Short mmCIF file of C-alpha atoms and ligand atoms in Angstrom, two decimals:
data_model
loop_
_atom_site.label_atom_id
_atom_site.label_comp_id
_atom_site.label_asym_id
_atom_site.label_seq_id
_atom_site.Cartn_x
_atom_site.Cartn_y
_atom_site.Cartn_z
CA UNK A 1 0.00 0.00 0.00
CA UNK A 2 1.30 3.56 -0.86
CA UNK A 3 1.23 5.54 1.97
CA UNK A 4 -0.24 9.19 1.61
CA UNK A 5 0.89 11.85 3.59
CA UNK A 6 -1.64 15.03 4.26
CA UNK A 7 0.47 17.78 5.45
CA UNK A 8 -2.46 20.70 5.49
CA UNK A 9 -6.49 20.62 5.79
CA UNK A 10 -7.02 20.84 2.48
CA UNK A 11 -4.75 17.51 1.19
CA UNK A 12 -6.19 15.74 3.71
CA UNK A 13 -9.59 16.79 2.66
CA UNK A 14 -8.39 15.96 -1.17
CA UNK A 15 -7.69 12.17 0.10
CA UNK A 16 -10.74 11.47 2.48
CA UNK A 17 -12.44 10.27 -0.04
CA UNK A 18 -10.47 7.70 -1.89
CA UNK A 19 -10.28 5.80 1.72
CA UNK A 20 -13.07 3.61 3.24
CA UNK A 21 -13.08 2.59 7.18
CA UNK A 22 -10.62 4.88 8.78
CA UNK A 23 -8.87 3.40 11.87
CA UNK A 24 -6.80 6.77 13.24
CA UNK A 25 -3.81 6.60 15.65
CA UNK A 26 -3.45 10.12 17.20
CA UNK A 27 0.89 10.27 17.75
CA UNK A 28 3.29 12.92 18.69
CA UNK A 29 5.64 11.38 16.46
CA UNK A 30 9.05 9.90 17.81
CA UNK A 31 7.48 6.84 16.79
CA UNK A 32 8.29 4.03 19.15
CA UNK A 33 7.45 -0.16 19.26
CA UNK A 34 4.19 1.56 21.58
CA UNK A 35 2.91 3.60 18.96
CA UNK A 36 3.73 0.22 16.37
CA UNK A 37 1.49 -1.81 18.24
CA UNK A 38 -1.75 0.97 18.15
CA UNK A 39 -0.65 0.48 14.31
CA UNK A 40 -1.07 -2.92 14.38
CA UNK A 41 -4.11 -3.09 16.08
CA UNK A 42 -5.39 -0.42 13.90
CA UNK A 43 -5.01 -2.54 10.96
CA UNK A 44 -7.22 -5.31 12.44
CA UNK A 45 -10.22 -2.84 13.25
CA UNK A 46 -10.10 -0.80 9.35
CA UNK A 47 -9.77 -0.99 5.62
CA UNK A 48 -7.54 2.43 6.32
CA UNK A 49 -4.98 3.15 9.03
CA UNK A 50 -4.50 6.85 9.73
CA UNK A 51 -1.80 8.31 12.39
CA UNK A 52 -1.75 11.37 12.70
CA UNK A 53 1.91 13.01 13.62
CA UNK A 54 1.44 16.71 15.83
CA UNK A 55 3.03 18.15 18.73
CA UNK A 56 0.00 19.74 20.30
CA UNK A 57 1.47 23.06 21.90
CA UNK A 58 -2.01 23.19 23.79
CA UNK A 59 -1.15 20.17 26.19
CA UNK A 60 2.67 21.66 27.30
CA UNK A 61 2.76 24.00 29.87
CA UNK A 62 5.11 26.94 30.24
CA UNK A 63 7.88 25.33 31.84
CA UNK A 64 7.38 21.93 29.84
CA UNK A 65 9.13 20.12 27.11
CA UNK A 66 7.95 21.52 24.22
CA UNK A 67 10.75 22.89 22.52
CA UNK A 68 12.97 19.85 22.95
CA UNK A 69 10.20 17.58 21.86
CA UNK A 70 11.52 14.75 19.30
CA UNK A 71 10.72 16.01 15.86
CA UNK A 72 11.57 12.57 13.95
CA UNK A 73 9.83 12.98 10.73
CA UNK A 74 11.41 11.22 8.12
CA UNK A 75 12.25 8.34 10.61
CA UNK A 76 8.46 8.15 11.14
CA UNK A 77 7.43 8.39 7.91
CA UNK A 78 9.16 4.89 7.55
CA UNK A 79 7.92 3.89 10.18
CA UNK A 80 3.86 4.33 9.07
CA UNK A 81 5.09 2.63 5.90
CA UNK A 82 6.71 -0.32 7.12
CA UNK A 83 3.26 -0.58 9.25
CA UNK A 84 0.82 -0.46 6.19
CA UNK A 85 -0.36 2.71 7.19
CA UNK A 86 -2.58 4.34 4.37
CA UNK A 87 -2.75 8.03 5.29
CA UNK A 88 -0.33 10.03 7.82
CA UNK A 89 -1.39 13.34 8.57
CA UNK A 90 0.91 15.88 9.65
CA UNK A 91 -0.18 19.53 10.02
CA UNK A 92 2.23 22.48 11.25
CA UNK A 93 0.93 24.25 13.85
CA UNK A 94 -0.17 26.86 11.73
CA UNK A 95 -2.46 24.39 10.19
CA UNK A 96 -3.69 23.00 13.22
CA UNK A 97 -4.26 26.66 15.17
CA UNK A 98 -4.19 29.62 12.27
CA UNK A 99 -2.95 32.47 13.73
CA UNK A 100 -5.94 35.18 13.93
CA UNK A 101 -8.23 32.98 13.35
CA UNK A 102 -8.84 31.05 15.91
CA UNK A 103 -11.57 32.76 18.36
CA UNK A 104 -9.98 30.89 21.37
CA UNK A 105 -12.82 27.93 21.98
CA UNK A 106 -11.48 24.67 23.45
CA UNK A 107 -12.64 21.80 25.01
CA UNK A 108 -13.17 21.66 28.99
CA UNK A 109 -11.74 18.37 30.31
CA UNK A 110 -13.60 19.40 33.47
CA UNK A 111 -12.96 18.11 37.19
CA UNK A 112 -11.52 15.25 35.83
CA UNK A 113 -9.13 17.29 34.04
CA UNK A 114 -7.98 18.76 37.17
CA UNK A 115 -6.85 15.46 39.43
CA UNK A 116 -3.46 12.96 39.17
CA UNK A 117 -1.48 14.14 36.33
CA UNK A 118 -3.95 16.96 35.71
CA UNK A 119 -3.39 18.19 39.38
CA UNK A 120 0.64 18.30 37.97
CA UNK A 121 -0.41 19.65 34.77
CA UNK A 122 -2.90 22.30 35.02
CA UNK A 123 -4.75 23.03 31.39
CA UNK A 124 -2.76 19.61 29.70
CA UNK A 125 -5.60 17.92 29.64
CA UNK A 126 -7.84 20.40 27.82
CA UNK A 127 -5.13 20.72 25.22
CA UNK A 128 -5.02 17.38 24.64
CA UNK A 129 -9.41 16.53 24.76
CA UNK A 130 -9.10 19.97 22.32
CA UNK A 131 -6.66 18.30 19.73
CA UNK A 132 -8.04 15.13 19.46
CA UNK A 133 -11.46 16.46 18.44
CA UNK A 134 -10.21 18.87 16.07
CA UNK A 135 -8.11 15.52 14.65
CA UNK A 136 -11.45 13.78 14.82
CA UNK A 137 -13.33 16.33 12.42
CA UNK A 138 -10.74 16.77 10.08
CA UNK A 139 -9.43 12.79 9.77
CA UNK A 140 -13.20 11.57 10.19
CA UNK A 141 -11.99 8.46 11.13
CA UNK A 142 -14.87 5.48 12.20
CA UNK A 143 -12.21 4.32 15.07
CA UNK A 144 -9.23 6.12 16.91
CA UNK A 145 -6.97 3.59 18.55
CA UNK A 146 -5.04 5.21 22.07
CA UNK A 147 -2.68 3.43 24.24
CA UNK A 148 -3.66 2.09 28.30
CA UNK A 149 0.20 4.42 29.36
CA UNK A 150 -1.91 7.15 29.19
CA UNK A 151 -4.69 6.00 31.32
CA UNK A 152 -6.13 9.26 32.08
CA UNK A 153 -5.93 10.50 28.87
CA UNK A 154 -7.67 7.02 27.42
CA UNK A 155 -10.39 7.64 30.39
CA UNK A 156 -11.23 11.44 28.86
CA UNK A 157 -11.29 10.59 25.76
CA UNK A 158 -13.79 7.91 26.67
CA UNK A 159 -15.60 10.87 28.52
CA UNK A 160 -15.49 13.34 25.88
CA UNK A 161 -16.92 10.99 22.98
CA UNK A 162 -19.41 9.86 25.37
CA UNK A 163 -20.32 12.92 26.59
CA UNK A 164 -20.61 14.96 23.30
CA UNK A 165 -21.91 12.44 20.96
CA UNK A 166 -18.81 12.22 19.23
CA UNK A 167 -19.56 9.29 16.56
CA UNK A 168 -15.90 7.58 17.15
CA UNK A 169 -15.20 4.14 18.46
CA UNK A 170 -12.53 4.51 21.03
CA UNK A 171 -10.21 1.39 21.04
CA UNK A 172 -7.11 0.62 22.98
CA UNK A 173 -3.90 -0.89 23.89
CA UNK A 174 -1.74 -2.64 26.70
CA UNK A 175 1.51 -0.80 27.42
CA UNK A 176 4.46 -1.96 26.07
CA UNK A 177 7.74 -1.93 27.98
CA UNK A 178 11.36 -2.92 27.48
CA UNK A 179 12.51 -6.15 28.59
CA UNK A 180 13.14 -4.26 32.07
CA UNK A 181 9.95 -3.12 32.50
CA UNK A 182 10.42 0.60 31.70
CA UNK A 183 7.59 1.75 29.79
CA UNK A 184 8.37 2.95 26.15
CA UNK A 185 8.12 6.52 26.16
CA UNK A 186 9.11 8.98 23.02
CA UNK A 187 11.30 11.07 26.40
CA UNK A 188 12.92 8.04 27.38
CA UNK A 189 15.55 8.87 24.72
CA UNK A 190 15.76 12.39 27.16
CA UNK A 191 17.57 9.76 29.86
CA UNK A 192 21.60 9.42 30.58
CA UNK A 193 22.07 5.81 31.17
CA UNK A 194 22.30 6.15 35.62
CA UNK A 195 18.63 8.33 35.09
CA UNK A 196 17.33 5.75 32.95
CA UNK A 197 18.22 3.11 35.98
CA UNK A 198 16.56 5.03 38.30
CA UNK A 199 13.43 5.43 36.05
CA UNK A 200 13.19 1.39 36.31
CA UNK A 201 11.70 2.39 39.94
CA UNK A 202 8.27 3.41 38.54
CA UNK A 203 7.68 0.11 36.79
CA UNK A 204 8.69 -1.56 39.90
CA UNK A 205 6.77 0.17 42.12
CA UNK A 206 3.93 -0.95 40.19
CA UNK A 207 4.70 -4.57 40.11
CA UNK A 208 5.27 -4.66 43.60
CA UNK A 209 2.14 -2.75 44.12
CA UNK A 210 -0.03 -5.00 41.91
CA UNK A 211 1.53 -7.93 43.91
CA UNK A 212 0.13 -6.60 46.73
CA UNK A 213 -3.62 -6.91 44.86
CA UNK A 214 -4.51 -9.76 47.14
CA UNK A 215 -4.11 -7.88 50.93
CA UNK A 216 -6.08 -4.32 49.30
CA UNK A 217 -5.17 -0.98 48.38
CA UNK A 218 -3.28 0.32 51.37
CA UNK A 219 -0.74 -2.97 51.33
CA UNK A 220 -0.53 -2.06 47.33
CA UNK A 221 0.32 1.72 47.91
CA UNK A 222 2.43 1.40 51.12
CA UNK A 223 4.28 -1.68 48.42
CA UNK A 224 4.80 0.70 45.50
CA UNK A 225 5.85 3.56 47.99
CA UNK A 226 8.53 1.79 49.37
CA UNK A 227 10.83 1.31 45.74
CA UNK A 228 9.79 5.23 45.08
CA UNK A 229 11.23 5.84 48.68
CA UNK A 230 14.22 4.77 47.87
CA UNK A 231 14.51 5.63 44.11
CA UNK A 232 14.20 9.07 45.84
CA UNK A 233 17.37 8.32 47.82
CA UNK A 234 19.16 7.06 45.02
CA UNK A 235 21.83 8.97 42.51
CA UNK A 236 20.08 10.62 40.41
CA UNK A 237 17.67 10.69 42.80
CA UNK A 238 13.46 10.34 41.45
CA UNK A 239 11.00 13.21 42.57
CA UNK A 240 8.19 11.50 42.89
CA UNK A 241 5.22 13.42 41.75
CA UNK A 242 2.54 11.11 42.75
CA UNK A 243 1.41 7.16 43.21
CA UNK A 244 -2.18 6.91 43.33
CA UNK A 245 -4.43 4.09 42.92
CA UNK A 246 -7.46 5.49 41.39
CA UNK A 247 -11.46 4.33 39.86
CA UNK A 248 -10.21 3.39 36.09
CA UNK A 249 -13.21 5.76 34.94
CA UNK A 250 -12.79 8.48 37.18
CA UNK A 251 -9.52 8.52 38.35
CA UNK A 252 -10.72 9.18 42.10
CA UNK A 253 -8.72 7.57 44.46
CA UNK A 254 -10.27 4.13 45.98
CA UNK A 255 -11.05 3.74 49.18
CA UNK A 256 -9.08 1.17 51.89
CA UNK A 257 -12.01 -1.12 51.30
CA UNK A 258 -12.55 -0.55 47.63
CA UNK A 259 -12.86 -3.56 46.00
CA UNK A 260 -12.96 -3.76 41.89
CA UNK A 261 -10.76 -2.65 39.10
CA UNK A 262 -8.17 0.23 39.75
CA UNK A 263 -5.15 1.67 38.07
CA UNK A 264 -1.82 2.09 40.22
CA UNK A 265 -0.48 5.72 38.57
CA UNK A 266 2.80 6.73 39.20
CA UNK A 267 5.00 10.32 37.68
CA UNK A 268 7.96 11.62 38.45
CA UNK A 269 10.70 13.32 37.17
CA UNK A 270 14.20 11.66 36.88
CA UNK A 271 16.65 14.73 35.82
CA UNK A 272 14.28 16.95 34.06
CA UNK A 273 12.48 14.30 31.90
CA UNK A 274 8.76 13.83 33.27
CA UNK A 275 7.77 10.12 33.03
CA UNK A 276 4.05 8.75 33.99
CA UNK A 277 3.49 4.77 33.98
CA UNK A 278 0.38 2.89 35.63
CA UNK A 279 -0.74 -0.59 35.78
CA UNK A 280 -4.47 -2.10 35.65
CA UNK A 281 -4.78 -4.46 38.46
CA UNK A 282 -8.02 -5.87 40.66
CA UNK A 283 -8.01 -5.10 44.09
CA UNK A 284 -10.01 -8.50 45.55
CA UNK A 285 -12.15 -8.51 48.99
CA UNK A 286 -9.31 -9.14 51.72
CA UNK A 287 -9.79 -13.14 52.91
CA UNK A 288 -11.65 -13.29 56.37
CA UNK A 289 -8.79 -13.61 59.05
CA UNK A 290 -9.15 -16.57 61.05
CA UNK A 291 -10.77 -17.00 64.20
CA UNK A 292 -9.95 -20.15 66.20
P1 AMP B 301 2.31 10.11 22.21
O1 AMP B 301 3.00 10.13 20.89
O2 AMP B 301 3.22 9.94 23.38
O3 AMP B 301 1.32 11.24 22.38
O4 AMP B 301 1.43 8.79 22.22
C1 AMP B 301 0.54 8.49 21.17
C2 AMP B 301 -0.26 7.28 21.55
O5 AMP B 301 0.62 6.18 21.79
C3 AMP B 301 -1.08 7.46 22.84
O6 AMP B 301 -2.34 6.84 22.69
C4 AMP B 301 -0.23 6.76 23.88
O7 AMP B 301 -0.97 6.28 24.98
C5 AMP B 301 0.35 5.62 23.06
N1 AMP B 301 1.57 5.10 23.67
C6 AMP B 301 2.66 5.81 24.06
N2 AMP B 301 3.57 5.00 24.65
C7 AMP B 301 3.03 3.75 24.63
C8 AMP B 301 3.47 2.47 25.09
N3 AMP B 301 4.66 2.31 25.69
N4 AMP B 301 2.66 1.41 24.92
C9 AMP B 301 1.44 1.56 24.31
N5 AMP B 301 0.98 2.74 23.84
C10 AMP B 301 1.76 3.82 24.01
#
């Protein structure tokens, strides 16, 4: 399959109509074996995969990475191809917000917007619920395929379709880590080898927390709390932002006798590279303790 790329509105509007089922893969770019396997399960939902490639200024805050944000173009462009992807979209920001044109209306992610990461990030999620609908309207795509390492962002999405009739079937996928267990991340590449050891603590906080399923959710934090303890001790040393273990829809935190689905959510910042990571686990009723 030739692969088209749409780098304004109106090519992308040009080539909308030669493709049927559109499967879309919203992306950053600094394509990574993560964003290959949204690909692949893209392929197995549409006659069309789409990604689309855009560093949304609207998510970064002042301080944030923006500037330094991987900009890996022609690398991803082989990337989409050696995927079978159909159509890659990649606007300039011009495109995406025209100067003077734009009367300023975005999307509200609301409270939920303003909790875990969005507590750290104040106005990243709104960016991000804004982009993806403006991606939606212009792509059109049936299905948009997002990735469980951005569980909060997966959950408002979810929201935001759901709660504005947004005719898109939201699909997703499993992180994918290295063999170590650090999640693959497009600012992973941000880490010196001793920060990228001590980034290993937020995947192991979150085994050893999910181990701790079985005995409820204040054995599972006080678990996960105890490697970010010490990652904080460590050389270079992790600031933990936060470990929560939060309602998978809301993203309130659980109660000690919650008992259901969760997400363990860690972030922290290792140098000056920001890294979230979360696992899915259940947290079971705790067995009876026995009376003799
Ligand atoms: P990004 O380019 O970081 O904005 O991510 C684009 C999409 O890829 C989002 O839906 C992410 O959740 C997803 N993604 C990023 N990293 C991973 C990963 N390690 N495993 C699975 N999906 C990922």
């Amino acid at each position: 399959m030739t692969l088209v790329i749409a780098r304004t509105r109106e090519e992308l509007a040009a080539e909308r109509s030669s493709f049927g089922t559109i499967a879309l893969v919203p992306t950053m770019g600094a394509l990574h074996e993560g964003h290959r396997s949204l690909m692949r399960r893209a392929r197995g939902l549409a006659g069309t995969v789409a990604v689309s490639i855009f560093v949304n200024p609207l998510q970064f805050g002042p301080n944030e990475d923006l500037d330094r944000y991987p900009r890996t173009l022609t690398d991803d462009l082989a990337v989409c191809a050696d995927e079978g992807v159909g159509l890659v979209f990649a606007p300039t920001v011009e495109t995406m917000y025209p100067e003077g044109r734009s009367t300023g209306v975005t999307v509200s992610a609301g409270e939920m917007g303003t909790i875990v990461e969005g507590a750290s990030r104040p106005g990243h999620f709104d960016g991000v619920l804004t982009v993806v609908l403006k991606l939606f309207n212009l792509v059109r795509p049936e299905i948009a395929v997002f990735g469980e390492k951005d569980a909060q962002q997966l959950a408002m999405i979810r929201r935001m379709v759901a709660d504005l009739n947004v005719p898109v079937w939201i699909d997703a996928c499993p992180t994918v880590r290295e063999n170590d267990g650090l999640a693959l991340s497009s600012r992973n590449r941000y880490l010196s080898p001793p920060e990228r050891v001590t980034a290993l603590s937020l995947s192991l906080a979150l085994r050893r927390g999910a181990a701790a399923a079985p005995d409820g959710p204040a054995k599972v934090l006080k678990a996960a709390r105890s490697v970010l303890d010490e990652a904080a001790d460590t050389e270079p040393p992790l600031e933990l932002d936060y470990v929560k273990l939060v309602d998978p829809t809301t993203f309130h935190e659980v109660d000690e006798d919650y008992v259901g689905p969760a997400v363990l959510a860690v972030a922290g910042t290792v140098g000056s590279t920001h890294l979230i990571d979360n696992t899915p686990l259940y947290l079971t009723p705790e067995p009876p303790t026995e009376t003799r």
